[in-house]
PDB file of C-alpha atoms in Angstrom:
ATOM      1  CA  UNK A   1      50.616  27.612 -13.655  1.00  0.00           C
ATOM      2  CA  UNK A   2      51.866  25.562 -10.776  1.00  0.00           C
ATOM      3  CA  UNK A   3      51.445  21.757 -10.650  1.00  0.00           C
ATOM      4  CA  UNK A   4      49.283  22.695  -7.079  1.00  0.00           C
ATOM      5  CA  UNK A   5      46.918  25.119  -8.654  1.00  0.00           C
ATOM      6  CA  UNK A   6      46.582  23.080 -11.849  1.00  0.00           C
ATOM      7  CA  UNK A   7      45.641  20.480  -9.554  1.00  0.00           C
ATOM      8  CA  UNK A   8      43.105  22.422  -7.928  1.00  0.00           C
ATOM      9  CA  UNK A   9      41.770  24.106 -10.712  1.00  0.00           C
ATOM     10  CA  UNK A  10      41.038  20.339 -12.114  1.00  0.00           C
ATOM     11  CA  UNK A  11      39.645  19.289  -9.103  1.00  0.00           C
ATOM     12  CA  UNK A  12      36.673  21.996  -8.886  1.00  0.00           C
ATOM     13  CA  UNK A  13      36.303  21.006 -12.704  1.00  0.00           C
ATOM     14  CA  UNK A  14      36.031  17.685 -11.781  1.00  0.00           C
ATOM     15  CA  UNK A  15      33.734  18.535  -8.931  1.00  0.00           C
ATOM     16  CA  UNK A  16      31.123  21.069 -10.964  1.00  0.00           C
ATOM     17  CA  UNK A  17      31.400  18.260 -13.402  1.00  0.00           C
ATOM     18  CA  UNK A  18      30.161  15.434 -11.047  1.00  0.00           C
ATOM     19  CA  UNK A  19      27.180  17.882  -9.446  1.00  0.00           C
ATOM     20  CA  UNK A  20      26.134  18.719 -13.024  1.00  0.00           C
ATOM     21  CA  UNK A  21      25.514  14.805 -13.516  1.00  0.00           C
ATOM     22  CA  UNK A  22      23.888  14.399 -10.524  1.00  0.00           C
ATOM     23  CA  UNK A  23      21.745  17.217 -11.075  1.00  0.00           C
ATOM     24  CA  UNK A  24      20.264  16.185 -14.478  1.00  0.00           C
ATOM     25  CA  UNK A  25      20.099  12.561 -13.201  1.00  0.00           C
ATOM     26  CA  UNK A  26      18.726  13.008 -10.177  1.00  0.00           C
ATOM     27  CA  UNK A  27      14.972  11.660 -10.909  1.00  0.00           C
ATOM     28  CA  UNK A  28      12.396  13.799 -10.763  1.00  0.00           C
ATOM     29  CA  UNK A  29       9.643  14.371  -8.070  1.00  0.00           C
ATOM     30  CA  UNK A  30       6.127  13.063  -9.554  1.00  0.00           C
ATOM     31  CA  UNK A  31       3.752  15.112 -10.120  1.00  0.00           C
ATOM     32  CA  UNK A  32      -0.092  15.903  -8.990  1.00  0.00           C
ATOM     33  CA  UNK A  33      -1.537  13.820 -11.151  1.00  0.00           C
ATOM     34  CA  UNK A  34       1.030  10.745 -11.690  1.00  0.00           C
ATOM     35  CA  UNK A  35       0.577   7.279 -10.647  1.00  0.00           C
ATOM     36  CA  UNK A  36       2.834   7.192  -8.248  1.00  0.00           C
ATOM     37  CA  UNK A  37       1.033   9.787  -6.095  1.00  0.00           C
ATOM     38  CA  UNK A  38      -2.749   8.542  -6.897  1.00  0.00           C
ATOM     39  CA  UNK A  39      -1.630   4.758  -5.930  1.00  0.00           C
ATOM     40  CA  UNK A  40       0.248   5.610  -3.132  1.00  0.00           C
ATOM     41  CA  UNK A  41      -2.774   8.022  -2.180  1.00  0.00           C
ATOM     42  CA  UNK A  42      -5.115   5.273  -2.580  1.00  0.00           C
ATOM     43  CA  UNK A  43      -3.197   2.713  -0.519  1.00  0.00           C
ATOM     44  CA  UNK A  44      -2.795   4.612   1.950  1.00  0.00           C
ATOM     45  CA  UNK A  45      -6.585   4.715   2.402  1.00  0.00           C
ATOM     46  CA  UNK A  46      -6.906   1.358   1.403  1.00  0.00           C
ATOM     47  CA  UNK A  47      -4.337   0.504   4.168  1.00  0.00           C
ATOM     48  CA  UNK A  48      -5.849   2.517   6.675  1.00  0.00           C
ATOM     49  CA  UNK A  49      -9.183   0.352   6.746  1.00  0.00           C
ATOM     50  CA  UNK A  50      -7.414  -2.986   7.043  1.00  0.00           C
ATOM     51  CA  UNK A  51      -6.023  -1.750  10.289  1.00  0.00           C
ATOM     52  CA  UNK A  52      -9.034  -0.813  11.380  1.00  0.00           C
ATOM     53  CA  UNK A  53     -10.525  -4.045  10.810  1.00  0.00           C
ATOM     54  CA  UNK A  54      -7.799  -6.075  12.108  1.00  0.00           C
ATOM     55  CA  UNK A  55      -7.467  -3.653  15.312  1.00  0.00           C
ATOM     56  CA  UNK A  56     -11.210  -4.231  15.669  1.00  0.00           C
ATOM     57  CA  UNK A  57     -11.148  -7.997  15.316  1.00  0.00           C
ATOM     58  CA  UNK A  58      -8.272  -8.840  17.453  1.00  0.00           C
ATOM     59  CA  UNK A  59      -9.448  -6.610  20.535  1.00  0.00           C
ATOM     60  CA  UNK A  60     -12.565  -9.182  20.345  1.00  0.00           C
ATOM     61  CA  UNK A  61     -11.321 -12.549  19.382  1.00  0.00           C
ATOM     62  CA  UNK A  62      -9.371 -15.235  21.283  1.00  0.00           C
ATOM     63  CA  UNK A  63      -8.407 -17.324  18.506  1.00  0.00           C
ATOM     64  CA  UNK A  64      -4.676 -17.363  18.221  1.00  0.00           C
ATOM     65  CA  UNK A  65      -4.142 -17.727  14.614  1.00  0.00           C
ATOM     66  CA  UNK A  66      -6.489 -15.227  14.116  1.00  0.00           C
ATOM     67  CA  UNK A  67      -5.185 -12.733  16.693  1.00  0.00           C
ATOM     68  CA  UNK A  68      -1.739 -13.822  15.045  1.00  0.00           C
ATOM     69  CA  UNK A  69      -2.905 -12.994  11.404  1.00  0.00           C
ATOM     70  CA  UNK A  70      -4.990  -9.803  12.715  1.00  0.00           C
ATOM     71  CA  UNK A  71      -1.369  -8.423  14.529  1.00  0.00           C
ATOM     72  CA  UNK A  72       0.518  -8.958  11.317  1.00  0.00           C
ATOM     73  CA  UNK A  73      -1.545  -6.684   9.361  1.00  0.00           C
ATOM     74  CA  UNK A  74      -1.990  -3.873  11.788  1.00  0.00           C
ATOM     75  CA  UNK A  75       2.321  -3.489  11.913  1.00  0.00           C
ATOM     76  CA  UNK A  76       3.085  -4.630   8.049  1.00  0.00           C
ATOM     77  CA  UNK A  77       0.110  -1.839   6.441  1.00  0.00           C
ATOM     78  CA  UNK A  78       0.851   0.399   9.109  1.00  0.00           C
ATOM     79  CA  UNK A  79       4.978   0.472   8.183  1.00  0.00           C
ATOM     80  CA  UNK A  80       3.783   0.871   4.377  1.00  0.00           C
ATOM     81  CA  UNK A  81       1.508   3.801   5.386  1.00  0.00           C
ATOM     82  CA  UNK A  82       4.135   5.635   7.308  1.00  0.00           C
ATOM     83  CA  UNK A  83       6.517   4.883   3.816  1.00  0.00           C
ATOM     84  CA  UNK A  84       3.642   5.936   1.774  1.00  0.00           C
ATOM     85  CA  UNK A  85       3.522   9.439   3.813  1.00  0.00           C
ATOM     86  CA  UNK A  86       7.021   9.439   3.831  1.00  0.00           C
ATOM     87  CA  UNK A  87       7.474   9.590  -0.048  1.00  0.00           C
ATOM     88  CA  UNK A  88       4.394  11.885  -0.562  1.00  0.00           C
ATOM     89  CA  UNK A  89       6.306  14.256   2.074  1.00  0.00           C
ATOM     90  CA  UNK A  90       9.697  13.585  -0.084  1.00  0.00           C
ATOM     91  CA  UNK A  91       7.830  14.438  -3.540  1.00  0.00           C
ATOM     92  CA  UNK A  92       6.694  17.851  -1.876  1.00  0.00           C
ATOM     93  CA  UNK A  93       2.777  16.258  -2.197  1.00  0.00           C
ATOM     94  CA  UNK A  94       0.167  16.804   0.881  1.00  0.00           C
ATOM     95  CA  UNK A  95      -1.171  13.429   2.583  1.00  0.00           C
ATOM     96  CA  UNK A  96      -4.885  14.480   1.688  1.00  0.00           C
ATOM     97  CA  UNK A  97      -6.197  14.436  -1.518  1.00  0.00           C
ATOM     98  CA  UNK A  98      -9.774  13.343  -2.991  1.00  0.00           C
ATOM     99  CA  UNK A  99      -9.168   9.495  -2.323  1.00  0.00           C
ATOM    100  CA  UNK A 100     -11.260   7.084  -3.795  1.00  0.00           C
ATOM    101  CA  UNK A 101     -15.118   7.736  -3.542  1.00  0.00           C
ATOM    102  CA  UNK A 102     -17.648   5.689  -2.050  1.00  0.00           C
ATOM    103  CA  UNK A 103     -18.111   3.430  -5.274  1.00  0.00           C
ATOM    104  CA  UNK A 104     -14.315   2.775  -6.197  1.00  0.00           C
ATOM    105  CA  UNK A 105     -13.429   2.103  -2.657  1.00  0.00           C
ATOM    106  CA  UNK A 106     -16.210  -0.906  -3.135  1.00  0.00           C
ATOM    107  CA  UNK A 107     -14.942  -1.825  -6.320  1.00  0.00           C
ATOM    108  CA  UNK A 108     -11.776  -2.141  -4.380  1.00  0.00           C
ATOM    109  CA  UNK A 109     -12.874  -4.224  -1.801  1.00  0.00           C
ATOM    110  CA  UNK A 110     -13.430  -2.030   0.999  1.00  0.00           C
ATOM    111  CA  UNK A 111     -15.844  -2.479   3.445  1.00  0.00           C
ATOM    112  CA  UNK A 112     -18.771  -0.469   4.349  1.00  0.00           C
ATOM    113  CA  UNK A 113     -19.355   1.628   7.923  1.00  0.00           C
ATOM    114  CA  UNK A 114     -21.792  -0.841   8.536  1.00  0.00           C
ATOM    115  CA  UNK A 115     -20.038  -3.474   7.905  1.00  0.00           C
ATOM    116  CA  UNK A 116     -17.654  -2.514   9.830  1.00  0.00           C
ATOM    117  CA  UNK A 117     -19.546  -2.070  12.945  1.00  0.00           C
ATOM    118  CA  UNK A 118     -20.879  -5.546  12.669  1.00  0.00           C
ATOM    119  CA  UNK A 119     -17.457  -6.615  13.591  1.00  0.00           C
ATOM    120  CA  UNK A 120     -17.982  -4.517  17.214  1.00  0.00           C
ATOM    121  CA  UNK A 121     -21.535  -6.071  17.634  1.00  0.00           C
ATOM    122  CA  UNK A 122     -21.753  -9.368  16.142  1.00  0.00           C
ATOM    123  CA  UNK A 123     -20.979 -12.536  18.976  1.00  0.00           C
ATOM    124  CA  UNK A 124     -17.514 -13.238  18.742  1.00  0.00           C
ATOM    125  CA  UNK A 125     -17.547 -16.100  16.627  1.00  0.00           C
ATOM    126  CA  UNK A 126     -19.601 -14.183  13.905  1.00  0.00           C
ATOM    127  CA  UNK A 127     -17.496 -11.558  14.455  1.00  0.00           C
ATOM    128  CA  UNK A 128     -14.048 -13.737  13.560  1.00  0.00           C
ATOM    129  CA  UNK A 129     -16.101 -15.422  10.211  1.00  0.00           C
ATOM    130  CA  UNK A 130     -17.159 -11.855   9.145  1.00  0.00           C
ATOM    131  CA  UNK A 131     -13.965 -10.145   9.719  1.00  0.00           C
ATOM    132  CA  UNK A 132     -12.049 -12.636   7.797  1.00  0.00           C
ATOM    133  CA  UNK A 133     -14.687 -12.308   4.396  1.00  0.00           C
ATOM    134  CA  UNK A 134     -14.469  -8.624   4.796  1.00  0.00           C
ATOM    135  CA  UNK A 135      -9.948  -8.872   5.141  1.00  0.00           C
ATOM    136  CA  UNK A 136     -10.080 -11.379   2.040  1.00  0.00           C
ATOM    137  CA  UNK A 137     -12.232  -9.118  -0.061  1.00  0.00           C
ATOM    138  CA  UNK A 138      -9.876  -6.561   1.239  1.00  0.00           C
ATOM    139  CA  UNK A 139      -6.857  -8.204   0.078  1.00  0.00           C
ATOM    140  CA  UNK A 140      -8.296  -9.070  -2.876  1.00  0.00           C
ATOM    141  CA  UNK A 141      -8.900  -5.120  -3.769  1.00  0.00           C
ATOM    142  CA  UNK A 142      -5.555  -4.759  -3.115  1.00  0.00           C
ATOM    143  CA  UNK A 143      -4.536  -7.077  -5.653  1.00  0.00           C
ATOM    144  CA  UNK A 144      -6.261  -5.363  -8.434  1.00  0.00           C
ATOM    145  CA  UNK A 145      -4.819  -1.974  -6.946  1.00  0.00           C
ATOM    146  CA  UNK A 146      -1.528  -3.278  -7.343  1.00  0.00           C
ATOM    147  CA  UNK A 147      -1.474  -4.986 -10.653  1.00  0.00           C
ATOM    148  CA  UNK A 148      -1.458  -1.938 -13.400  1.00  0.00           C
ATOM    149  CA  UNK A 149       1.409  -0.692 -11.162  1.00  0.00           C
ATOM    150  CA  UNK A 150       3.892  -3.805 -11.615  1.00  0.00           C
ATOM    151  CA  UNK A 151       3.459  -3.431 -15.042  1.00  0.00           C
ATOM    152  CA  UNK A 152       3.765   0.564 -15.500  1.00  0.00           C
ATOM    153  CA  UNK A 153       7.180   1.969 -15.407  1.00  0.00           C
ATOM    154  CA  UNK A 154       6.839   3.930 -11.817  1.00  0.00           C
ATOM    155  CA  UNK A 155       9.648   4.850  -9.815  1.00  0.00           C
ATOM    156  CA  UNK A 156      11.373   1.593  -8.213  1.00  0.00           C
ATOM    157  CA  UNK A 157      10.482   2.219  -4.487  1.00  0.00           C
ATOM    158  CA  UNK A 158       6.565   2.181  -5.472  1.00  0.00           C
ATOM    159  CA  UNK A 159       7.129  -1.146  -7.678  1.00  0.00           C
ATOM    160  CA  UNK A 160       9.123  -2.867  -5.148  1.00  0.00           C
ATOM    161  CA  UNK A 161       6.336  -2.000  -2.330  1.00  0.00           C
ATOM    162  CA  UNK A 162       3.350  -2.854  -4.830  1.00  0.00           C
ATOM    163  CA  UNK A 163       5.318  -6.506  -5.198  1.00  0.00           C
ATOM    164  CA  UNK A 164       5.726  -6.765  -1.374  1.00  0.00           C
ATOM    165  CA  UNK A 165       2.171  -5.768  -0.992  1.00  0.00           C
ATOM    166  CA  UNK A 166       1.194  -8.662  -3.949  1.00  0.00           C
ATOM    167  CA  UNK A 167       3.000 -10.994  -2.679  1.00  0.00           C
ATOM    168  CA  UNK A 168       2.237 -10.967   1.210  1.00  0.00           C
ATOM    169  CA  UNK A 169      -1.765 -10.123   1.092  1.00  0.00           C
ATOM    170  CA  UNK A 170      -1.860 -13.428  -1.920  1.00  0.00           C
ATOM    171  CA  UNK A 171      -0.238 -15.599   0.983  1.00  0.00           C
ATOM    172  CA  UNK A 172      -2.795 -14.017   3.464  1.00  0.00           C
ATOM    173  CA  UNK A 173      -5.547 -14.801   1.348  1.00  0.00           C
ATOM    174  CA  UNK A 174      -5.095 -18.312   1.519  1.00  0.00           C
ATOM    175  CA  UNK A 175      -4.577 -18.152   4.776  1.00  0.00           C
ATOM    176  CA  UNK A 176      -7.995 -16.371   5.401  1.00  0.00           C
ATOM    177  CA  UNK A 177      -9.993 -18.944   3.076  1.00  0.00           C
ATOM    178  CA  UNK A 178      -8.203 -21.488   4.832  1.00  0.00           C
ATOM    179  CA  UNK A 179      -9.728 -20.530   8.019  1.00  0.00           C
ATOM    180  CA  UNK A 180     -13.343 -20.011   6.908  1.00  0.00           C
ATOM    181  CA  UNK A 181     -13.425 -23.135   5.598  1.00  0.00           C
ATOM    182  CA  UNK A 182     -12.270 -24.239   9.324  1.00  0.00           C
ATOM    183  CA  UNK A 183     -15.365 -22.417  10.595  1.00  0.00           C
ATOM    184  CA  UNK A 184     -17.631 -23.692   7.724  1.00  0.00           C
ATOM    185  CA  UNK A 185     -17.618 -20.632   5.366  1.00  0.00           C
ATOM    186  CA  UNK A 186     -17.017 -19.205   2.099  1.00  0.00           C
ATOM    187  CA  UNK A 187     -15.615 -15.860   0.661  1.00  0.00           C
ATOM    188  CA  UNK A 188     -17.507 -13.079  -0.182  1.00  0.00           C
ATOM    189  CA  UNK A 189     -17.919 -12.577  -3.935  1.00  0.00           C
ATOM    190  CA  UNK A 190     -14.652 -11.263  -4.956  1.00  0.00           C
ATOM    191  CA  UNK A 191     -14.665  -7.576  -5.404  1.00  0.00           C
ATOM    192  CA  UNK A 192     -15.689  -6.440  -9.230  1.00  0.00           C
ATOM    193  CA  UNK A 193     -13.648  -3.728  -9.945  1.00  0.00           C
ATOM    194  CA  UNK A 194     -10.912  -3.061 -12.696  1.00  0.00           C
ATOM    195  CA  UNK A 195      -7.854  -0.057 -11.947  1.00  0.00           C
ATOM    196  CA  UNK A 196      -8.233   2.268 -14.648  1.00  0.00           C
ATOM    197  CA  UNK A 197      -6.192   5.504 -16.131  1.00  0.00           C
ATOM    198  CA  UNK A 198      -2.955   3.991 -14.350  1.00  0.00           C
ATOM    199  CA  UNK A 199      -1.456   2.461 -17.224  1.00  0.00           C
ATOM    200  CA  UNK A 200       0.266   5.874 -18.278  1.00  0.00           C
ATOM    201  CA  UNK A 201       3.285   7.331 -16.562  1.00  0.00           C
ATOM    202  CA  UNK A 202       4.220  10.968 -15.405  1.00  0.00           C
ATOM    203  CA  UNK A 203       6.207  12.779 -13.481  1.00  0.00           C
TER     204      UNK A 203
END
């Protein structure tokens, strides 16, 4: 054999070799039932309500901060949902799915229709104290949400986006008590709650 073919014929080797190591490395996509998919499910729903809320609140209020705060969380949660659908659509999952019932979205801090309508009805300045109990019992859901997934060993993307999500909604928190102290108020009760069944890990 030629020194050109030789070369060739170790090239293609070389070639086949590298695409049979990306093959068995390349990770997996997660299945039905993982973590990964329920959390990002779940968010995703979570996330979907705190826009709401903050869409609802800043269409009424004046306040700057608050209008300020409000706008942050309507373009942060809704980048992370479009992610969120993005990876479900990558892992070859639907958007849909069961969600969280009635009961765990409480336990997660979500807010009931009703309440939610109170922020369309109540005066404004009700409206602004309510809306910022409901968005800190919210956040506060979200917390617990994201806590069993820092610790689990999920894919990096969804760790990395359950820190961001830690991270920013604790600063918001104090933010939000901050201001209901301003306007002579406390917190709600903090939401009761524990994750469960996503301390495993599957794909």
């Amino acid at each position: 054999m030629t020194r050109r073919p030789r070369f060739l014929a170790l090239l293609a080797l070389a070639v086949l070799a590298l695409v049979a190591v990306v093959f068995v490395l390349r990770p997996t996509s997660p299945r039905e039932t993982s973590p990964e998919v329920r959390f990002v499910r779940e968010m995703v729903q979570h996330h979907g309500q705190a826009v709401d809320m903050a869409t609802r609140i800043r269409d009424r209020s004046e306040d700057a901060t608050l209008r300020t705060l409000a706008l942050d969380i309507m373009l942060s949660q809704q980048e992370q949902i479009g992610q969120m659908r993005g990876w479900l659509t990558l892992w070859g999952r639907p958007w849909g799915g069961a969600g969280m019932t009635a009961n765990h979205a409480r336990q997660m801090g979500m807010a009931t229709p009703a309440e939610l309508n109170r922020l369309d009805t109540l005066p404004v300045a009700q409206a602004e104290r309510t809306f910022l109990q409901l968005m800190t019992r919210h956040h506060q859901g979200a917390l617990e949400m994201v806590r069993p997934v820092l610790n689990a060993r999920v894919r990096p993307e969804v760790q990395a986006l359950a820190r961001q999500i830690d991270a920013a909604q604790a600063g918001e928190i104090r933010l939000m008590t901050r201001l209901l102290t301003e306007r002579g108020a406390k917190p709600l009760p903090a939401p009761a709650g524990e994750r469960e069944g996503m301390g495993g890990h599957e794909h």
